[in-house]
PDB file of C-alpha atoms and ligand atoms in Angstrom:
ATOM      1  CA  MET A   1       0.069   0.017  -0.199  1.00  0.00           C
ATOM      2  CA  ASN A   2       1.274   3.422  -0.912  1.00  0.00           C
ATOM      3  CA  LYS A   3       1.739   5.826   1.929  1.00  0.00           C
ATOM      4  CA  GLN A   4      -0.228   8.922   2.195  1.00  0.00           C
ATOM      5  CA  PRO A   5       1.848  12.032   1.536  1.00  0.00           C
ATOM      6  CA  ILE A   6       1.701  14.822   4.180  1.00  0.00           C
ATOM      7  CA  ILE A   7       3.281  18.113   3.924  1.00  0.00           C
ATOM      8  CA  PHE A   8       5.020  20.004   6.533  1.00  0.00           C
ATOM      9  CA  CYS A   9       5.893  23.510   5.464  1.00  0.00           C
ATOM     10  CA  ASP A  10       7.889  26.445   7.313  1.00  0.00           C
ATOM     11  CA  PHE A  11       6.489  29.857   7.616  1.00  0.00           C
ATOM     12  CA  ASP A  12       9.372  32.454   7.786  1.00  0.00           C
ATOM     13  CA  GLY A  13      11.519  32.806   4.737  1.00  0.00           C
ATOM     14  CA  THR A  14       9.602  29.790   3.007  1.00  0.00           C
ATOM     15  CA  ILE A  15       5.867  31.113   2.708  1.00  0.00           C
ATOM     16  CA  THR A  16       6.831  34.815   3.546  1.00  0.00           C
ATOM     17  CA  LYS A  17      10.030  36.107   1.643  1.00  0.00           C
ATOM     18  CA  SER A  18      11.713  37.382   4.757  1.00  0.00           C
ATOM     19  CA  ASP A  19      11.892  36.325   8.357  1.00  0.00           C
ATOM     20  CA  ASN A  20       9.132  38.161  10.377  1.00  0.00           C
ATOM     21  CA  ILE A  21      10.693  38.204  13.806  1.00  0.00           C
ATOM     22  CA  LEU A  22      13.852  39.816  12.494  1.00  0.00           C
ATOM     23  CA  SER A  23      11.854  42.325  10.629  1.00  0.00           C
ATOM     24  CA  ILE A  24       9.708  43.256  13.759  1.00  0.00           C
ATOM     25  CA  MET A  25      12.778  43.496  15.981  1.00  0.00           C
ATOM     26  CA  LYS A  26      14.647  45.739  13.477  1.00  0.00           C
ATOM     27  CA  HIS A  27      11.601  47.963  13.466  1.00  0.00           C
ATOM     28  CA  PHE A  28      10.092  47.924  17.075  1.00  0.00           C
ATOM     29  CA  ALA A  29      12.977  46.776  19.443  1.00  0.00           C
ATOM     30  CA  PRO A  30      15.465  48.533  21.416  1.00  0.00           C
ATOM     31  CA  PRO A  31      19.191  47.882  20.351  1.00  0.00           C
ATOM     32  CA  GLU A  32      19.755  45.152  23.012  1.00  0.00           C
ATOM     33  CA  TRP A  33      17.797  42.674  20.589  1.00  0.00           C
ATOM     34  CA  GLU A  34      20.850  42.443  18.431  1.00  0.00           C
ATOM     35  CA  ALA A  35      23.093  40.873  21.107  1.00  0.00           C
ATOM     36  CA  LEU A  36      20.158  38.138  21.629  1.00  0.00           C
ATOM     37  CA  LYS A  37      20.025  37.459  17.852  1.00  0.00           C
ATOM     38  CA  ASP A  38      23.728  37.208  17.694  1.00  0.00           C
ATOM     39  CA  GLY A  39      23.585  34.553  20.775  1.00  0.00           C
ATOM     40  CA  VAL A  40      21.034  32.655  18.762  1.00  0.00           C
ATOM     41  CA  ILE A  41      23.114  32.623  15.570  1.00  0.00           C
ATOM     42  CA  SER A  42      26.298  31.449  17.487  1.00  0.00           C
ATOM     43  CA  GLN A  43      24.151  28.836  19.412  1.00  0.00           C
ATOM     44  CA  ASN A  44      25.130  30.503  22.582  1.00  0.00           C
ATOM     45  CA  ILE A  45      21.534  30.585  23.600  1.00  0.00           C
ATOM     46  CA  SER A  46      18.444  28.556  22.355  1.00  0.00           C
ATOM     47  CA  VAL A  47      16.057  29.682  19.717  1.00  0.00           C
ATOM     48  CA  LYS A  48      13.362  29.557  22.616  1.00  0.00           C
ATOM     49  CA  GLU A  49      15.386  31.629  25.080  1.00  0.00           C
ATOM     50  CA  GLY A  50      16.390  34.233  22.449  1.00  0.00           C
ATOM     51  CA  VAL A  51      12.951  34.551  21.056  1.00  0.00           C
ATOM     52  CA  SER A  52      11.473  34.860  24.684  1.00  0.00           C
ATOM     53  CA  LYS A  53      13.779  37.708  25.521  1.00  0.00           C
ATOM     54  CA  MET A  54      13.606  39.633  22.477  1.00  0.00           C
ATOM     55  CA  PHE A  55       9.840  39.922  22.623  1.00  0.00           C
ATOM     56  CA  SER A  56      10.165  40.716  26.531  1.00  0.00           C
ATOM     57  CA  LEU A  57      11.766  43.959  25.178  1.00  0.00           C
ATOM     58  CA  LEU A  58       8.490  44.967  23.450  1.00  0.00           C
ATOM     59  CA  PRO A  59       5.461  46.551  25.341  1.00  0.00           C
ATOM     60  CA  SER A  60       2.344  44.454  25.016  1.00  0.00           C
ATOM     61  CA  THR A  61       0.570  47.858  23.604  1.00  0.00           C
ATOM     62  CA  LEU A  62       2.360  47.332  20.427  1.00  0.00           C
ATOM     63  CA  LYS A  63       0.390  44.322  19.487  1.00  0.00           C
ATOM     64  CA  GLU A  64      -1.910  46.030  16.746  1.00  0.00           C
ATOM     65  CA  ASP A  65       1.050  48.116  15.415  1.00  0.00           C
ATOM     66  CA  ILE A  66       3.061  44.860  14.817  1.00  0.00           C
ATOM     67  CA  ILE A  67       0.387  43.022  13.061  1.00  0.00           C
ATOM     68  CA  GLN A  68      -0.170  45.758  10.735  1.00  0.00           C
ATOM     69  CA  TYR A  69       3.521  46.089  10.046  1.00  0.00           C
ATOM     70  CA  VAL A  70       3.675  42.369   9.408  1.00  0.00           C
ATOM     71  CA  LYS A  71       0.992  42.436   6.947  1.00  0.00           C
ATOM     72  CA  GLU A  72       2.345  45.549   5.025  1.00  0.00           C
ATOM     73  CA  ILE A  73       5.869  43.806   4.732  1.00  0.00           C
ATOM     74  CA  GLY A  74       4.701  40.141   4.578  1.00  0.00           C
ATOM     75  CA  VAL A  75       5.221  39.235   0.773  1.00  0.00           C
ATOM     76  CA  LEU A  76       4.354  35.849   0.056  1.00  0.00           C
ATOM     77  CA  ARG A  77       6.574  33.720  -2.104  1.00  0.00           C
ATOM     78  CA  SER A  78       5.235  33.213  -5.638  1.00  0.00           C
ATOM     79  CA  GLY A  79       2.945  30.243  -6.235  1.00  0.00           C
ATOM     80  CA  PHE A  80       1.774  29.751  -2.626  1.00  0.00           C
ATOM     81  CA  ALA A  81      -1.924  30.193  -3.459  1.00  0.00           C
ATOM     82  CA  GLU A  82      -1.671  27.747  -6.284  1.00  0.00           C
ATOM     83  CA  PHE A  83      -0.103  25.206  -3.862  1.00  0.00           C
ATOM     84  CA  ILE A  84      -2.700  25.722  -1.399  1.00  0.00           C
ATOM     85  CA  THR A  85      -5.186  24.921  -3.983  1.00  0.00           C
ATOM     86  CA  TYR A  86      -3.129  21.928  -5.189  1.00  0.00           C
ATOM     87  CA  THR A  87      -2.921  20.360  -1.957  1.00  0.00           C
ATOM     88  CA  LYS A  88      -6.764  20.809  -1.263  1.00  0.00           C
ATOM     89  CA  GLU A  89      -7.566  19.320  -4.915  1.00  0.00           C
ATOM     90  CA  GLN A  90      -5.415  16.347  -4.248  1.00  0.00           C
ATOM     91  CA  ASN A  91      -6.385  15.749  -0.490  1.00  0.00           C
ATOM     92  CA  ILE A  92      -2.707  16.206   0.591  1.00  0.00           C
ATOM     93  CA  PRO A  93      -2.797  17.176   4.264  1.00  0.00           C
ATOM     94  CA  LEU A  94      -0.804  20.525   4.816  1.00  0.00           C
ATOM     95  CA  TYR A  95       0.631  21.585   8.096  1.00  0.00           C
ATOM     96  CA  ILE A  96       2.601  24.940   8.632  1.00  0.00           C
ATOM     97  CA  VAL A  97       5.180  24.351  11.174  1.00  0.00           C
ATOM     98  CA  SER A  98       6.642  27.715  12.012  1.00  0.00           C
ATOM     99  CA  GLY A  99       8.769  29.287  14.847  1.00  0.00           C
ATOM    100  CA  GLY A 100       6.796  32.443  14.379  1.00  0.00           C
ATOM    101  CA  ILE A 101       4.294  33.592  16.753  1.00  0.00           C
ATOM    102  CA  ASP A 102       0.339  33.174  16.466  1.00  0.00           C
ATOM    103  CA  PHE A 103      -0.612  36.883  16.367  1.00  0.00           C
ATOM    104  CA  PHE A 104       1.320  37.516  13.259  1.00  0.00           C
ATOM    105  CA  VAL A 105       1.379  33.953  11.768  1.00  0.00           C
ATOM    106  CA  TYR A 106      -2.553  33.585  11.767  1.00  0.00           C
ATOM    107  CA  PRO A 107      -3.522  37.013  10.198  1.00  0.00           C
ATOM    108  CA  ILE A 108      -1.215  36.159   7.127  1.00  0.00           C
ATOM    109  CA  LEU A 109      -2.507  32.824   6.744  1.00  0.00           C
ATOM    110  CA  ASP A 110      -6.256  32.961   7.418  1.00  0.00           C
ATOM    111  CA  SER A 111      -7.440  33.362   4.068  1.00  0.00           C
ATOM    112  CA  TYR A 112      -5.208  30.217   2.987  1.00  0.00           C
ATOM    113  CA  ILE A 113      -5.275  27.621   5.687  1.00  0.00           C
ATOM    114  CA  ASP A 114      -7.312  26.574   8.894  1.00  0.00           C
ATOM    115  CA  ARG A 115      -5.700  27.524  12.117  1.00  0.00           C
ATOM    116  CA  ASP A 116      -5.578  23.821  13.391  1.00  0.00           C
ATOM    117  CA  HIS A 117      -3.353  22.924  10.631  1.00  0.00           C
ATOM    118  CA  ILE A 118      -0.855  25.771  11.935  1.00  0.00           C
ATOM    119  CA  TYR A 119       1.845  24.694  14.463  1.00  0.00           C
ATOM    120  CA  CYS A 120       3.460  27.836  15.796  1.00  0.00           C
ATOM    121  CA  ASN A 121       4.309  29.504  19.200  1.00  0.00           C
ATOM    122  CA  ALA A 122       1.732  31.667  21.122  1.00  0.00           C
ATOM    123  CA  SER A 123       1.607  34.879  23.053  1.00  0.00           C
ATOM    124  CA  ASP A 124       0.253  36.757  25.996  1.00  0.00           C
ATOM    125  CA  PHE A 125      -0.435  40.303  26.040  1.00  0.00           C
ATOM    126  CA  SER A 126      -1.793  40.782  29.446  1.00  0.00           C
ATOM    127  CA  GLY A 127       1.528  41.731  31.049  1.00  0.00           C
ATOM    128  CA  GLU A 128       3.677  44.870  30.249  1.00  0.00           C
ATOM    129  CA  THR A 129       5.660  43.157  27.778  1.00  0.00           C
ATOM    130  CA  ILE A 130       4.893  40.397  25.292  1.00  0.00           C
ATOM    131  CA  ASN A 131       5.255  36.949  26.739  1.00  0.00           C
ATOM    132  CA  ILE A 132       5.611  34.028  24.391  1.00  0.00           C
ATOM    133  CA  ILE A 133       4.074  30.657  25.131  1.00  0.00           C
ATOM    134  CA  TRP A 134       5.417  27.323  23.767  1.00  0.00           C
ATOM    135  CA  PRO A 135       2.602  24.932  23.120  1.00  0.00           C
ATOM    136  CA  HIS A 136       4.855  22.772  20.989  1.00  0.00           C
ATOM    137  CA  SER A 137       8.149  22.180  22.937  1.00  0.00           C
ATOM    138  CA  CYS A 138      10.705  19.426  22.176  1.00  0.00           C
ATOM    139  CA  ASP A 139       9.733  15.821  22.945  1.00  0.00           C
ATOM    140  CA  LYS A 140      12.045  13.333  24.898  1.00  0.00           C
ATOM    141  CA  ASP A 141      14.069  12.856  21.493  1.00  0.00           C
ATOM    142  CA  CYS A 142      15.061  16.482  21.046  1.00  0.00           C
ATOM    143  CA  SER A 143      17.194  18.435  23.431  1.00  0.00           C
ATOM    144  CA  ASN A 144      17.811  21.444  21.154  1.00  0.00           C
ATOM    145  CA  ASP A 145      15.252  23.758  23.330  1.00  0.00           C
ATOM    146  CA  CYS A 146      13.583  24.620  19.848  1.00  0.00           C
ATOM    147  CA  GLY A 147      10.638  26.541  20.908  1.00  0.00           C
ATOM    148  CA  CYS A 148       8.436  25.096  18.279  1.00  0.00           C
ATOM    149  CA  CYS A 149       9.943  21.855  17.705  1.00  0.00           C
ATOM    150  CA  LYS A 150       9.694  20.522  14.210  1.00  0.00           C
ATOM    151  CA  PRO A 151      11.082  17.139  14.373  1.00  0.00           C
ATOM    152  CA  SER A 152       8.700  16.442  17.510  1.00  0.00           C
ATOM    153  CA  ILE A 153       5.651  17.545  15.342  1.00  0.00           C
ATOM    154  CA  LEU A 154       6.843  15.203  12.548  1.00  0.00           C
ATOM    155  CA  ARG A 155       7.142  12.228  15.064  1.00  0.00           C
ATOM    156  CA  LYS A 156       3.484  12.553  15.982  1.00  0.00           C
ATOM    157  CA  PHE A 157       2.667  11.203  12.557  1.00  0.00           C
ATOM    158  CA  ASP A 158       2.989   7.625  11.946  1.00  0.00           C
ATOM    159  CA  SER A 159       5.863   6.751   9.655  1.00  0.00           C
ATOM    160  CA  GLU A 160       4.176   3.536   8.576  1.00  0.00           C
ATOM    161  CA  HIS A 161       1.360   5.529   7.200  1.00  0.00           C
ATOM    162  CA  TYR A 162       2.908   8.885   6.071  1.00  0.00           C
ATOM    163  CA  GLU A 163       5.133   9.834   3.425  1.00  0.00           C
ATOM    164  CA  LYS A 164       6.591  13.066   5.166  1.00  0.00           C
ATOM    165  CA  ILE A 165       7.398  15.801   3.003  1.00  0.00           C
ATOM    166  CA  VAL A 166       9.349  18.890   4.511  1.00  0.00           C
ATOM    167  CA  ILE A 167       9.578  22.438   3.016  1.00  0.00           C
ATOM    168  CA  GLY A 168      12.002  24.830   4.398  1.00  0.00           C
ATOM    169  CA  ASP A 169      14.878  27.382   4.259  1.00  0.00           C
ATOM    170  CA  SER A 170      16.921  27.442   7.167  1.00  0.00           C
ATOM    171  CA  ILE A 171      18.862  25.726  10.263  1.00  0.00           C
ATOM    172  CA  THR A 172      15.403  25.455  12.143  1.00  0.00           C
ATOM    173  CA  ASP A 173      14.234  23.079   9.445  1.00  0.00           C
ATOM    174  CA  LEU A 174      17.248  20.853   9.594  1.00  0.00           C
ATOM    175  CA  GLN A 175      16.395  18.375  12.124  1.00  0.00           C
ATOM    176  CA  ALA A 176      12.982  17.866  10.612  1.00  0.00           C
ATOM    177  CA  ALA A 177      14.579  17.475   7.047  1.00  0.00           C
ATOM    178  CA  LYS A 178      16.787  14.883   8.634  1.00  0.00           C
ATOM    179  CA  ILE A 179      13.629  12.642   9.568  1.00  0.00           C
ATOM    180  CA  ALA A 180      11.843  13.412   6.446  1.00  0.00           C
ATOM    181  CA  ASP A 181      11.141  11.294   3.357  1.00  0.00           C
ATOM    182  CA  ARG A 182      11.324  13.966   1.070  1.00  0.00           C
ATOM    183  CA  VAL A 183      12.770  17.370   1.308  1.00  0.00           C
ATOM    184  CA  TYR A 184      12.133  20.871  -0.604  1.00  0.00           C
ATOM    185  CA  ALA A 185      14.897  23.318   0.440  1.00  0.00           C
ATOM    186  CA  ARG A 186      16.104  26.891  -0.332  1.00  0.00           C
ATOM    187  CA  ASP A 187      18.706  29.096   1.127  1.00  0.00           C
ATOM    188  CA  PHE A 188      20.720  27.907   4.028  1.00  0.00           C
ATOM    189  CA  LEU A 189      18.780  24.575   4.317  1.00  0.00           C
ATOM    190  CA  ILE A 190      20.409  23.719   0.770  1.00  0.00           C
ATOM    191  CA  GLN A 191      23.914  24.179   2.275  1.00  0.00           C
ATOM    192  CA  LYS A 192      23.221  22.170   5.435  1.00  0.00           C
ATOM    193  CA  CYS A 193      21.664  19.240   3.345  1.00  0.00           C
ATOM    194  CA  GLU A 194      24.616  19.424   1.041  1.00  0.00           C
ATOM    195  CA  GLU A 195      27.032  19.137   4.005  1.00  0.00           C
ATOM    196  CA  LEU A 196      25.025  16.297   5.632  1.00  0.00           C
ATOM    197  CA  GLN A 197      24.310  14.449   2.490  1.00  0.00           C
ATOM    198  CA  ILE A 198      20.406  14.785   2.974  1.00  0.00           C
ATOM    199  CA  PRO A 199      18.755  14.293  -0.389  1.00  0.00           C
ATOM    200  CA  TYR A 200      16.757  17.465  -1.182  1.00  0.00           C
ATOM    201  CA  THR A 201      15.065  19.205  -4.192  1.00  0.00           C
ATOM    202  CA  PRO A 202      15.903  22.954  -4.413  1.00  0.00           C
ATOM    203  CA  PHE A 203      12.974  25.272  -5.208  1.00  0.00           C
ATOM    204  CA  GLU A 204      12.368  29.214  -5.351  1.00  0.00           C
ATOM    205  CA  ARG A 205       8.765  29.143  -6.374  1.00  0.00           C
ATOM    206  CA  PHE A 206       5.936  26.902  -5.027  1.00  0.00           C
ATOM    207  CA  THR A 207       4.795  26.147  -8.490  1.00  0.00           C
ATOM    208  CA  GLU A 208       8.042  24.315  -8.805  1.00  0.00           C
ATOM    209  CA  ILE A 209       7.186  22.038  -5.768  1.00  0.00           C
ATOM    210  CA  ILE A 210       3.714  21.253  -7.420  1.00  0.00           C
ATOM    211  CA  GLN A 211       5.535  20.249 -10.792  1.00  0.00           C
ATOM    212  CA  ASP A 212       7.902  17.836  -8.735  1.00  0.00           C
ATOM    213  CA  LEU A 213       5.275  16.447  -6.720  1.00  0.00           C
ATOM    214  CA  LYS A 214       3.185  15.609  -9.824  1.00  0.00           C
ATOM    215  CA  GLY A 215       6.366  14.098 -11.568  1.00  0.00           C
ATOM    216  CA  VAL A 216       6.977  11.608  -8.720  1.00  0.00           C
ATOM    217  CA  GLY A 217       3.457  10.352  -9.021  1.00  0.00           C
ATOM    218  CA  ILE A 218       1.811  12.551  -6.186  1.00  0.00           C
ATOM    219  CA  LYS A 219      -0.740  14.151  -8.120  1.00  0.00           C
TER     220      LYS A 219
HETATM  221 MG1  LIG B   1      12.397  29.746   7.822  1.00  0.00          MG
HETATM  222 ZN1  LIG B   2      13.423  20.300  19.557  1.00  0.00          ZN
END
């Protein structure tokens, strides 16, 4: 019996053209955010800790301004709407797996995909500054302190039943790519796949992914 294809697609830098958390911080945060970003990049602090501390620099009253800003700058990658249509027509389950935060991820995706198919981090605006909540933390097999743990999400789906397809662009997609059956990569994820000899297909537009899926008999 053929396995059911299922797609796990990253958000920042994959669906959107740029990284929304970095854009938000550049625009709204005081200069201290830069040291936190550098700490995450050099892996001195975890993604979870870095993102928590960055958002704690922002007053909760900025919520609507941030949403508005992300909507203005949030250009979607070419072919995404067609990709959504294709997966619906073919009954391929599509999940968004994102290290982004619900309050800006949901508004951008609302016209494309149901919220129950989006895994991302959550937020609390009841305090003075923005508090990030982590509903999808690492399971016992991951010790990266990911925040939104992509490999843990993939493991929730039975590998006997599903052909798992990962689409992503960066280091935060790597652990998921390692355990996927098929990988579509761009940007830094290509470099990491090359280094670690993980088979992948490069893409720039979602229409290229549609063509490739049709070519391997997923149509
Ligand atoms: Mg990304
Ligand atoms: Zn993890």
